[in-house]
Every structure is written in C-alpha cells, then in structure tokens.
C-alpha cells in the first residue's frame, strides 16, 4: 500500500522539482510567478506611434513647397508663351487684394462718416456707379446721414442694397427718394460687428481669387494637346501656388484689421 502511494506521488514530486520561476513584464513593473514547464506567459504587444510635432510638420511642408518652387521657378517666359501670361495673372490676383485693402480703409471704420459712403459701388441695370455720382450725401446731424436720390429715383433699391452689403454695419431706411442712415455709436457690439464684416469681405475676396485661379487653369488645360504634360502640370502648380500666396496675404490683412477694429494691441 505504502509502495503504491510512493509510486503515485513520484511523478508529482518530479514535476515540482522542474517548476521554475519566470519574470513577466507588465507595463512598468515586474512581477514574478511560478508556472509549469509547458506554460509560458506571452506578454501582449503594445505598439507606440511616434507622432510628428506641429513644428516638424510645418518644416516638412515648407521643405516640399521650397522644392516645388525651385522647379517652377525654372520655367521661362518662352516655356509659358502661348499658355500662360504670368504678369496678367499676377495683376488679376493683386487687384483682388487691392480691392479688399481699399474696402478695409474706406468702409470699415469705427467712426462712420459721410466720406465712407461716397465711393460705394452701386450696381444698376445701366452699369456700376459710385454712390456720390447718383446721389447727394448729406450729414443731417452727428447721428443721422441722408442720401438723396431725387434725381435718380430708379436707383434707390440698388443704392440700398449696396449700403447693406458694404460691411459698414448700418441699417438704411427708405422714405420716398431718400435713404436715412442712423449712424451707430462706438460700442463693443459695433466693433465686433465691424470685425465680423471684415471677415465676410475677406471670404468674398478669397472666392474671387479662386475664380481667377479657375479661369487660368482652364486656359492652361485647353493647351494640353499642343504642349507637354509636364509643362501643363507645372503651370497649374504655379497658378495654385500664387493663389495660396495671395490667400495668406488676405488672412494677414483681415487679422490686422480685426485687431484694429476691436482696439487690440
């Protein structure tokens, strides 16, 4: 009986002698445990992604732009002849910026005065006219402006529309052939409304830039049958780069104007 018991226990004792201690790493601490020879602990794999910093991303993007600009800069006037008038493209895009700059100076002022209304462009069925060419502008008192269109009553609706879209943050009211404009007081709300209008005008300018971009890209693509594929591609990239450059200038203009309107330093 005793011999039988010993024979049954022997394999168990042999297995205990073979037990070994293994270390398993879990994250940042060590824990030791014992296990049978046939059991092994397989730690779960943790994949760590090294995310690029904002600075690294900007440097990478700038590097790509620089390399592309070097290649585009190699295009000569002879390469572009008959496909793209670069000078005209620059003039068209620059005119969008100049128009916005003029709007910021003459239309978006904290203290509204009669002079800012004089150059407002009024679109009529007979063409576009400055407001002071079709109306008489009079400052009745420090808080009220009158625009008299008695000599051109057919343009009164167009004049009202131009005033509303001007970004001047005023509320025109029509009475017969006269438009009354209460001049707003300089309040925080008035400043914020002007800053919002500055952003609206800037977005309209960006749309105009995209229109210019689209016009020239269509012209370039129309020449694809008579010019190399690489040239067509490079010229399209040039137009796109110029649009991005002018868009950045618009962002800088509106940022500075909003700070000025809000009285920020």
mmCIF file of N, CA and C in Angstrom, residues 102-218:
data_model
loop_
_atom_site.group_PDB
_atom_site.id
_atom_site.type_symbol
_atom_site.label_atom_id
_atom_site.label_comp_id
_atom_site.label_asym_id
_atom_site.label_seq_id
_atom_site.Cartn_x
_atom_site.Cartn_y
_atom_site.Cartn_z
ATOM 1 N N UNK A 102 -8.711 98.521 -50.032
ATOM 2 C CA UNK A 102 -9.482 99.762 -50.140
ATOM 3 C C UNK A 102 -10.788 99.673 -49.348
ATOM 4 N N UNK A 103 -11.430 98.522 -49.395
ATOM 5 C CA UNK A 103 -12.665 98.340 -48.627
ATOM 6 C C UNK A 103 -12.396 98.473 -47.131
ATOM 7 N N UNK A 104 -11.308 97.894 -46.675
ATOM 8 C CA UNK A 104 -10.961 97.976 -45.259
ATOM 9 C C UNK A 104 -10.719 99.428 -44.837
ATOM 10 N N UNK A 105 -10.065 100.187 -45.690
ATOM 11 C CA UNK A 105 -9.740 101.573 -45.348
ATOM 12 C C UNK A 105 -10.971 102.481 -45.376
ATOM 13 N N UNK A 106 -11.767 102.351 -46.441
ATOM 14 C CA UNK A 106 -12.850 103.306 -46.652
ATOM 15 C C UNK A 106 -14.203 102.873 -46.089
ATOM 16 N N UNK A 107 -14.402 101.580 -45.890
ATOM 17 C CA UNK A 107 -15.717 101.120 -45.457
ATOM 18 C C UNK A 107 -15.756 100.648 -44.011
ATOM 19 N N UNK A 108 -14.652 100.141 -43.523
ATOM 20 C CA UNK A 108 -14.653 99.604 -42.163
ATOM 21 C C UNK A 108 -13.913 100.549 -41.223
ATOM 22 N N UNK A 109 -14.632 101.529 -40.737
ATOM 23 C CA UNK A 109 -14.072 102.478 -39.777
ATOM 24 C C UNK A 109 -14.940 102.478 -38.530
ATOM 25 N N UNK A 110 -14.302 102.645 -37.399
ATOM 26 C CA UNK A 110 -15.046 102.624 -36.132
ATOM 27 C C UNK A 110 -16.039 103.777 -36.073
ATOM 28 N N UNK A 111 -15.594 104.963 -36.479
ATOM 29 C CA UNK A 111 -16.482 106.135 -36.508
ATOM 30 C C UNK A 111 -16.923 106.389 -37.949
ATOM 31 N N UNK A 112 -18.207 106.141 -38.210
ATOM 32 C CA UNK A 112 -18.735 106.275 -39.562
ATOM 33 C C UNK A 112 -18.885 107.747 -39.925
ATOM 34 N N UNK A 113 -18.383 108.115 -41.099
ATOM 35 C CA UNK A 113 -18.526 109.489 -41.585
ATOM 36 C C UNK A 113 -19.021 109.469 -43.022
ATOM 37 N N UNK A 114 -19.559 110.571 -43.527
ATOM 38 C CA UNK A 114 -20.147 110.596 -44.873
ATOM 39 C C UNK A 114 -19.175 110.166 -45.967
ATOM 40 N N UNK A 115 -17.897 110.426 -45.777
ATOM 41 C CA UNK A 115 -16.920 110.106 -46.815
ATOM 42 C C UNK A 115 -16.854 108.633 -47.173
ATOM 43 N N UNK A 116 -17.158 107.746 -46.203
ATOM 44 C CA UNK A 116 -17.042 106.311 -46.492
ATOM 45 C C UNK A 116 -18.132 105.827 -47.445
ATOM 46 N N UNK A 117 -19.212 106.625 -47.597
ATOM 47 C CA UNK A 117 -20.306 106.222 -48.482
ATOM 48 C C UNK A 117 -20.083 106.668 -49.926
ATOM 49 N N UNK A 118 -19.254 107.678 -50.108
ATOM 50 C CA UNK A 118 -19.124 108.284 -51.432
ATOM 51 C C UNK A 118 -18.640 107.295 -52.494
ATOM 52 N N UNK A 119 -17.702 106.467 -52.144
ATOM 53 C CA UNK A 119 -17.127 105.554 -53.142
ATOM 54 C C UNK A 119 -17.807 104.204 -53.245
ATOM 55 N N UNK A 120 -18.897 104.000 -52.509
ATOM 56 C CA UNK A 120 -19.595 102.717 -52.597
ATOM 57 C C UNK A 120 -20.058 102.476 -54.032
ATOM 58 N N UNK A 121 -19.758 101.301 -54.552
ATOM 59 C CA UNK A 121 -20.146 100.977 -55.926
ATOM 60 C C UNK A 121 -21.577 100.443 -55.938
ATOM 61 N N UNK A 122 -22.415 101.100 -56.734
ATOM 62 C CA UNK A 122 -23.815 100.704 -56.859
ATOM 63 C C UNK A 122 -24.005 100.028 -58.211
ATOM 64 N N UNK A 123 -24.471 98.791 -58.178
ATOM 65 C CA UNK A 123 -24.713 98.055 -59.419
ATOM 66 C C UNK A 123 -26.148 98.287 -59.875
ATOM 67 N N UNK A 124 -26.281 98.873 -61.045
ATOM 68 C CA UNK A 124 -27.598 99.207 -61.595
ATOM 69 C C UNK A 124 -27.757 98.530 -62.958
ATOM 70 N N UNK A 125 -28.962 98.501 -63.493
ATOM 71 C CA UNK A 125 -29.155 97.951 -64.848
ATOM 72 C C UNK A 125 -28.379 98.723 -65.912
ATOM 73 N N UNK A 126 -28.001 99.944 -65.600
ATOM 74 C CA UNK A 126 -27.272 100.782 -66.555
ATOM 75 C C UNK A 126 -25.762 100.748 -66.343
ATOM 76 N N UNK A 127 -25.301 99.948 -65.385
ATOM 77 C CA UNK A 127 -23.877 99.858 -65.119
ATOM 78 C C UNK A 127 -23.561 100.080 -63.648
ATOM 79 N N UNK A 128 -22.271 100.156 -63.342
ATOM 80 C CA UNK A 128 -21.827 100.384 -61.971
ATOM 81 C C UNK A 128 -21.417 101.845 -61.781
ATOM 82 N N UNK A 129 -21.892 102.453 -60.660
ATOM 83 C CA UNK A 129 -21.592 103.860 -60.401
ATOM 84 C C UNK A 129 -21.220 104.053 -58.929
ATOM 85 N N UNK A 130 -20.291 104.960 -58.638
ATOM 86 C CA UNK A 130 -20.065 105.351 -57.245
ATOM 87 C C UNK A 130 -21.327 106.023 -56.712
ATOM 88 N N UNK A 131 -21.607 105.812 -55.444
ATOM 89 C CA UNK A 131 -22.841 106.347 -54.865
ATOM 90 C C UNK A 131 -22.938 107.863 -55.006
ATOM 91 N N UNK A 132 -21.811 108.565 -54.859
ATOM 92 C CA UNK A 132 -21.874 110.028 -54.932
ATOM 93 C C UNK A 132 -22.097 110.552 -56.357
ATOM 94 N N UNK A 133 -22.083 109.640 -57.361
ATOM 95 C CA UNK A 133 -22.391 110.050 -58.735
ATOM 96 C C UNK A 133 -23.881 110.011 -59.018
ATOM 97 N N UNK A 134 -24.613 109.278 -58.227
ATOM 98 C CA UNK A 134 -26.055 109.155 -58.483
ATOM 99 C C UNK A 134 -26.893 109.698 -57.336
ATOM 100 N N UNK A 135 -26.243 110.166 -56.274
ATOM 101 C CA UNK A 135 -26.991 110.646 -55.110
ATOM 102 C C UNK A 135 -26.243 111.773 -54.409
ATOM 103 N N UNK A 136 -26.989 112.531 -53.620
ATOM 104 C CA UNK A 136 -26.408 113.584 -52.797
ATOM 105 C C UNK A 136 -26.338 113.076 -51.357
ATOM 106 N N UNK A 137 -25.146 113.110 -50.789
ATOM 107 C CA UNK A 137 -24.924 112.576 -49.444
ATOM 108 C C UNK A 137 -24.774 113.736 -48.462
ATOM 109 N N UNK A 138 -25.644 113.773 -47.452
ATOM 110 C CA UNK A 138 -25.671 114.900 -46.519
ATOM 111 C C UNK A 138 -25.688 114.385 -45.082
ATOM 112 N N UNK A 139 -24.847 114.958 -44.240
ATOM 113 C CA UNK A 139 -24.853 114.638 -42.814
ATOM 114 C C UNK A 139 -25.810 115.606 -42.124
ATOM 115 N N UNK A 140 -27.009 115.130 -41.796
ATOM 116 C CA UNK A 140 -28.034 115.996 -41.210
ATOM 117 C C UNK A 140 -27.669 116.399 -39.792
ATOM 118 N N UNK A 141 -27.164 115.440 -39.029
ATOM 119 C CA UNK A 141 -26.668 115.701 -37.681
ATOM 120 C C UNK A 141 -25.666 114.595 -37.344
ATOM 121 N N UNK A 142 -24.954 114.706 -36.224
ATOM 122 C CA UNK A 142 -23.912 113.720 -35.916
ATOM 123 C C UNK A 142 -24.368 112.267 -35.893
ATOM 124 N N UNK A 143 -25.668 112.039 -35.791
ATOM 125 C CA UNK A 143 -26.152 110.659 -35.703
ATOM 126 C C UNK A 143 -27.049 110.241 -36.864
ATOM 127 N N UNK A 144 -27.179 111.103 -37.881
ATOM 128 C CA UNK A 144 -28.075 110.767 -38.992
ATOM 129 C C UNK A 144 -27.505 111.254 -40.322
ATOM 130 N N UNK A 145 -27.485 110.334 -41.290
ATOM 131 C CA UNK A 145 -26.993 110.638 -42.634
ATOM 132 C C UNK A 145 -28.151 110.493 -43.626
ATOM 133 N N UNK A 146 -28.241 111.439 -44.582
ATOM 134 C CA UNK A 146 -29.271 111.377 -45.606
ATOM 135 C C UNK A 146 -28.619 111.152 -46.966
ATOM 136 N N UNK A 147 -29.210 110.257 -47.751
ATOM 137 C CA UNK A 147 -28.763 110.039 -49.126
ATOM 138 C C UNK A 147 -29.945 110.328 -50.036
ATOM 139 N N UNK A 148 -29.840 111.412 -50.774
ATOM 140 C CA UNK A 148 -30.942 111.908 -51.594
ATOM 141 C C UNK A 148 -30.780 111.433 -53.036
ATOM 142 N N UNK A 149 -31.745 110.647 -53.499
ATOM 143 C CA UNK A 149 -31.727 110.157 -54.877
ATOM 144 C C UNK A 149 -32.913 110.701 -55.670
ATOM 145 N N UNK A 150 -33.322 111.924 -55.395
ATOM 146 C CA UNK A 150 -34.474 112.515 -56.087
ATOM 147 C C UNK A 150 -34.227 112.658 -57.586
ATOM 148 N N UNK A 151 -32.953 112.826 -57.984
ATOM 149 C CA UNK A 151 -32.642 112.960 -59.414
ATOM 150 C C UNK A 151 -32.489 111.601 -60.102
ATOM 151 N N UNK A 152 -32.319 110.542 -59.332
ATOM 152 C CA UNK A 152 -32.183 109.179 -59.894
ATOM 153 C C UNK A 152 -32.989 108.182 -59.061
ATOM 154 N N UNK A 153 -34.293 108.380 -58.965
ATOM 155 C CA UNK A 153 -35.110 107.505 -58.094
ATOM 156 C C UNK A 153 -35.096 106.043 -58.520
ATOM 157 N N UNK A 154 -34.787 105.776 -59.794
ATOM 158 C CA UNK A 154 -34.789 104.385 -60.273
ATOM 159 C C UNK A 154 -33.667 103.556 -59.657
ATOM 160 N N UNK A 155 -32.697 104.227 -59.056
ATOM 161 C CA UNK A 155 -31.555 103.515 -58.472
ATOM 162 C C UNK A 155 -31.643 103.370 -56.953
ATOM 163 N N UNK A 156 -32.742 103.746 -56.372
ATOM 164 C CA UNK A 156 -32.803 103.771 -54.907
ATOM 165 C C UNK A 156 -32.673 102.364 -54.305
ATOM 166 N N UNK A 157 -33.302 101.379 -54.926
ATOM 167 C CA UNK A 157 -33.200 100.000 -54.403
ATOM 168 C C UNK A 157 -31.775 99.469 -54.527
ATOM 169 N N UNK A 158 -31.123 99.779 -55.655
ATOM 170 C CA UNK A 158 -29.743 99.337 -55.867
ATOM 171 C C UNK A 158 -28.806 100.004 -54.869
ATOM 172 N N UNK A 159 -29.072 101.292 -54.572
ATOM 173 C CA UNK A 159 -28.241 102.006 -53.595
ATOM 174 C C UNK A 159 -28.413 101.411 -52.207
ATOM 175 N N UNK A 160 -29.639 101.086 -51.850
ATOM 176 C CA UNK A 160 -29.899 100.471 -50.545
ATOM 177 C C UNK A 160 -29.165 99.137 -50.425
ATOM 178 N N UNK A 161 -29.204 98.355 -51.495
ATOM 179 C CA UNK A 161 -28.539 97.050 -51.492
ATOM 180 C C UNK A 161 -27.026 97.205 -51.335
ATOM 181 N N UNK A 162 -26.457 98.193 -52.017
ATOM 182 C CA UNK A 162 -25.014 98.430 -51.921
ATOM 183 C C UNK A 162 -24.624 98.827 -50.499
ATOM 184 N N UNK A 163 -25.430 99.611 -49.853
ATOM 185 C CA UNK A 163 -25.154 100.051 -48.478
ATOM 186 C C UNK A 163 -25.224 98.858 -47.518
ATOM 187 N N UNK A 164 -26.209 97.993 -47.712
ATOM 188 C CA UNK A 164 -26.360 96.828 -46.840
ATOM 189 C C UNK A 164 -25.183 95.863 -46.978
ATOM 190 N N UNK A 165 -24.652 95.744 -48.187
ATOM 191 C CA UNK A 165 -23.551 94.809 -48.437
ATOM 192 C C UNK A 165 -22.176 95.412 -48.169
ATOM 193 N N UNK A 166 -22.153 96.684 -47.795
ATOM 194 C CA UNK A 166 -20.872 97.386 -47.656
ATOM 195 C C UNK A 166 -20.040 96.946 -46.464
ATOM 196 N N UNK A 167 -20.696 96.364 -45.463
ATOM 197 C CA UNK A 167 -19.975 95.995 -44.247
ATOM 198 C C UNK A 167 -19.846 97.145 -43.257
ATOM 199 N N UNK A 168 -20.562 98.241 -43.505
ATOM 200 C CA UNK A 168 -20.461 99.418 -42.638
ATOM 201 C C UNK A 168 -21.254 99.278 -41.340
ATOM 202 N N UNK A 169 -22.013 98.195 -41.223
ATOM 203 C CA UNK A 169 -22.798 97.947 -40.015
ATOM 204 C C UNK A 169 -23.818 99.055 -39.769
ATOM 205 N N UNK A 170 -24.551 99.418 -40.833
ATOM 206 C CA UNK A 170 -25.613 100.424 -40.727
ATOM 207 C C UNK A 170 -26.913 99.811 -41.223
ATOM 208 N N UNK A 171 -28.016 100.463 -40.853
ATOM 209 C CA UNK A 171 -29.341 99.966 -41.206
ATOM 210 C C UNK A 171 -30.095 101.035 -42.007
ATOM 211 N N UNK A 172 -29.967 101.023 -43.351
ATOM 212 C CA UNK A 172 -30.616 102.055 -44.169
ATOM 213 C C UNK A 172 -32.135 101.929 -44.169
ATOM 214 N N UNK A 173 -32.805 103.075 -44.185
ATOM 215 C CA UNK A 173 -34.269 103.108 -44.206
ATOM 216 C C UNK A 173 -34.718 104.041 -45.318
ATOM 217 N N UNK A 174 -35.619 103.557 -46.179
ATOM 218 C CA UNK A 174 -36.057 104.331 -47.341
ATOM 219 C C UNK A 174 -37.342 105.089 -47.028
ATOM 220 N N UNK A 175 -37.365 106.344 -47.437
ATOM 221 C CA UNK A 175 -38.572 107.171 -47.360
ATOM 222 C C UNK A 175 -38.653 107.956 -48.664
ATOM 223 N N UNK A 176 -39.556 107.494 -49.556
ATOM 224 C CA UNK A 176 -39.693 108.108 -50.879
ATOM 225 C C UNK A 176 -38.386 107.973 -51.657
ATOM 226 N N UNK A 177 -37.724 109.087 -51.987
ATOM 227 C CA UNK A 177 -36.466 109.033 -52.755
ATOM 228 C C UNK A 177 -35.246 109.305 -51.871
ATOM 229 N N UNK A 178 -35.414 109.172 -50.569
ATOM 230 C CA UNK A 178 -34.323 109.437 -49.632
ATOM 231 C C UNK A 178 -34.037 108.202 -48.781
ATOM 232 N N UNK A 179 -32.766 107.960 -48.573
ATOM 233 C CA UNK A 179 -32.347 106.869 -47.688
ATOM 234 C C UNK A 179 -31.796 107.483 -46.404
ATOM 235 N N UNK A 180 -32.413 107.136 -45.288
ATOM 236 C CA UNK A 180 -31.954 107.618 -43.985
ATOM 237 C C UNK A 180 -31.042 106.550 -43.366
ATOM 238 N N UNK A 181 -29.896 107.000 -42.862
ATOM 239 C CA UNK A 181 -28.955 106.067 -42.248
ATOM 240 C C UNK A 181 -28.577 106.544 -40.848
ATOM 241 N N UNK A 182 -29.156 105.932 -39.803
ATOM 242 C CA UNK A 182 -28.727 106.260 -38.431
ATOM 243 C C UNK A 182 -27.281 105.784 -38.229
ATOM 244 N N UNK A 183 -26.411 106.662 -37.795
ATOM 245 C CA UNK A 183 -25.004 106.305 -37.608
ATOM 246 C C UNK A 183 -24.822 105.653 -36.239
ATOM 247 N N UNK A 184 -24.246 104.482 -36.193
ATOM 248 C CA UNK A 184 -24.122 103.749 -34.919
ATOM 249 C C UNK A 184 -23.105 104.385 -33.979
ATOM 250 N N UNK A 185 -23.369 104.216 -32.685
ATOM 251 C CA UNK A 185 -22.409 104.673 -31.678
ATOM 252 C C UNK A 185 -21.258 103.674 -31.568
ATOM 253 N N UNK A 186 -20.144 104.177 -31.086
ATOM 254 C CA UNK A 186 -18.969 103.303 -30.947
ATOM 255 C C UNK A 186 -19.114 102.491 -29.661
ATOM 256 N N UNK A 187 -19.594 101.276 -29.823
ATOM 257 C CA UNK A 187 -19.751 100.354 -28.695
ATOM 258 C C UNK A 187 -18.967 99.072 -28.991
ATOM 259 N N UNK A 188 -18.875 98.238 -27.983
ATOM 260 C CA UNK A 188 -18.198 96.959 -28.165
ATOM 261 C C UNK A 188 -18.914 96.121 -29.219
ATOM 262 N N UNK A 189 -20.242 96.148 -29.183
ATOM 263 C CA UNK A 189 -21.026 95.386 -30.158
ATOM 264 C C UNK A 189 -20.775 95.905 -31.570
ATOM 265 N N UNK A 190 -20.701 97.231 -31.717
ATOM 266 C CA UNK A 190 -20.441 97.826 -33.026
ATOM 267 C C UNK A 190 -19.062 97.391 -33.542
ATOM 268 N N UNK A 191 -18.077 97.399 -32.686
ATOM 269 C CA UNK A 191 -16.725 96.976 -33.072
ATOM 270 C C UNK A 191 -16.720 95.510 -33.511
ATOM 271 N N UNK A 192 -17.423 94.673 -32.745
ATOM 272 C CA UNK A 192 -17.470 93.241 -33.067
ATOM 273 C C UNK A 192 -18.177 92.992 -34.396
ATOM 274 N N UNK A 193 -19.231 93.770 -34.658
ATOM 275 C CA UNK A 193 -19.937 93.636 -35.932
ATOM 276 C C UNK A 193 -19.037 94.035 -37.097
ATOM 277 N N UNK A 194 -18.265 95.093 -36.915
ATOM 278 C CA UNK A 194 -17.332 95.519 -37.964
ATOM 279 C C UNK A 194 -16.266 94.453 -38.204
ATOM 280 N N UNK A 195 -15.769 93.858 -37.122
ATOM 281 C CA UNK A 195 -14.755 92.800 -37.254
ATOM 282 C C UNK A 195 -15.333 91.597 -38.007
ATOM 283 N N UNK A 196 -16.583 91.280 -37.715
ATOM 284 C CA UNK A 196 -17.248 90.185 -38.433
ATOM 285 C C UNK A 196 -17.395 90.526 -39.915
ATOM 286 N N UNK A 197 -17.729 91.782 -40.194
ATOM 287 C CA UNK A 197 -17.876 92.210 -41.585
ATOM 288 C C UNK A 197 -16.537 92.161 -42.327
ATOM 289 N N UNK A 198 -15.457 92.448 -41.597
ATOM 290 C CA UNK A 198 -14.122 92.362 -42.201
ATOM 291 C C UNK A 198 -13.843 90.929 -42.652
ATOM 292 N N UNK A 199 -14.207 89.975 -41.825
ATOM 293 C CA UNK A 199 -14.013 88.571 -42.181
ATOM 294 C C UNK A 199 -14.872 88.192 -43.380
ATOM 295 N N UNK A 200 -16.105 88.717 -43.427
ATOM 296 C CA UNK A 200 -17.002 88.425 -44.546
ATOM 297 C C UNK A 200 -16.440 88.957 -45.856
ATOM 298 N N UNK A 201 -15.932 90.191 -45.828
ATOM 299 C CA UNK A 201 -15.326 90.770 -47.027
ATOM 300 C C UNK A 201 -14.099 89.970 -47.465
ATOM 301 N N UNK A 202 -13.333 89.502 -46.492
ATOM 302 C CA UNK A 202 -12.143 88.711 -46.807
ATOM 303 C C UNK A 202 -12.526 87.388 -47.475
ATOM 304 N N UNK A 203 -13.589 86.750 -46.994
ATOM 305 C CA UNK A 203 -14.031 85.489 -47.595
ATOM 306 C C UNK A 203 -14.497 85.706 -49.031
ATOM 307 N N UNK A 204 -15.135 86.838 -49.277
ATOM 308 C CA UNK A 204 -15.562 87.152 -50.653
ATOM 309 C C UNK A 204 -14.347 87.338 -51.554
ATOM 310 N N UNK A 205 -13.299 87.934 -51.015
ATOM 311 C CA UNK A 205 -12.073 88.124 -51.790
ATOM 312 C C UNK A 205 -11.419 86.785 -52.108
ATOM 313 N N UNK A 206 -11.482 85.852 -51.167
ATOM 314 C CA UNK A 206 -10.923 84.521 -51.411
ATOM 315 C C UNK A 206 -11.692 83.806 -52.533
ATOM 316 N N UNK A 207 -12.996 84.024 -52.566
ATOM 317 C CA UNK A 207 -13.803 83.445 -53.648
ATOM 318 C C UNK A 207 -13.359 84.029 -54.989
ATOM 319 N N UNK A 208 -13.089 85.334 -55.015
ATOM 320 C CA UNK A 208 -12.616 85.976 -56.247
ATOM 321 C C UNK A 208 -11.266 85.406 -56.671
ATOM 322 N N UNK A 209 -10.393 85.136 -55.699
ATOM 323 C CA UNK A 209 -9.103 84.531 -56.020
ATOM 324 C C UNK A 209 -9.290 83.140 -56.630
ATOM 325 N N UNK A 210 -10.212 82.377 -56.066
ATOM 326 C CA UNK A 210 -10.469 81.035 -56.607
ATOM 327 C C UNK A 210 -11.033 81.122 -58.031
ATOM 328 N N UNK A 211 -11.837 82.159 -58.279
ATOM 329 C CA UNK A 211 -12.367 82.355 -59.627
ATOM 330 C C UNK A 211 -11.236 82.666 -60.613
ATOM 331 N N UNK A 212 -10.296 83.516 -60.176
ATOM 332 C CA UNK A 212 -9.140 83.835 -61.025
ATOM 333 C C UNK A 212 -8.327 82.569 -61.284
ATOM 334 N N UNK A 213 -8.099 81.793 -60.233
ATOM 335 C CA UNK A 213 -7.358 80.533 -60.361
ATOM 336 C C UNK A 213 -8.030 79.614 -61.369
ATOM 337 N N UNK A 214 -9.349 79.460 -61.224
ATOM 338 C CA UNK A 214 -10.088 78.572 -62.124
ATOM 339 C C UNK A 214 -10.016 79.026 -63.578
ATOM 340 N N UNK A 215 -10.098 80.335 -63.784
ATOM 341 C CA UNK A 215 -10.057 80.870 -65.153
ATOM 342 C C UNK A 215 -8.735 80.534 -65.839
ATOM 343 N N UNK A 216 -7.626 80.734 -65.129
ATOM 344 C CA UNK A 216 -6.316 80.490 -65.737
ATOM 345 C C UNK A 216 -6.013 79.002 -65.880
ATOM 346 N N UNK A 217 -6.498 78.195 -64.947
ATOM 347 C CA UNK A 217 -6.290 76.745 -65.055
ATOM 348 C C UNK A 217 -7.023 76.200 -66.279
ATOM 349 N N UNK A 218 -8.214 76.721 -66.534
ATOM 350 C CA UNK A 218 -8.962 76.275 -67.726
ATOM 351 C C UNK A 218 -8.207 76.640 -69.006
#
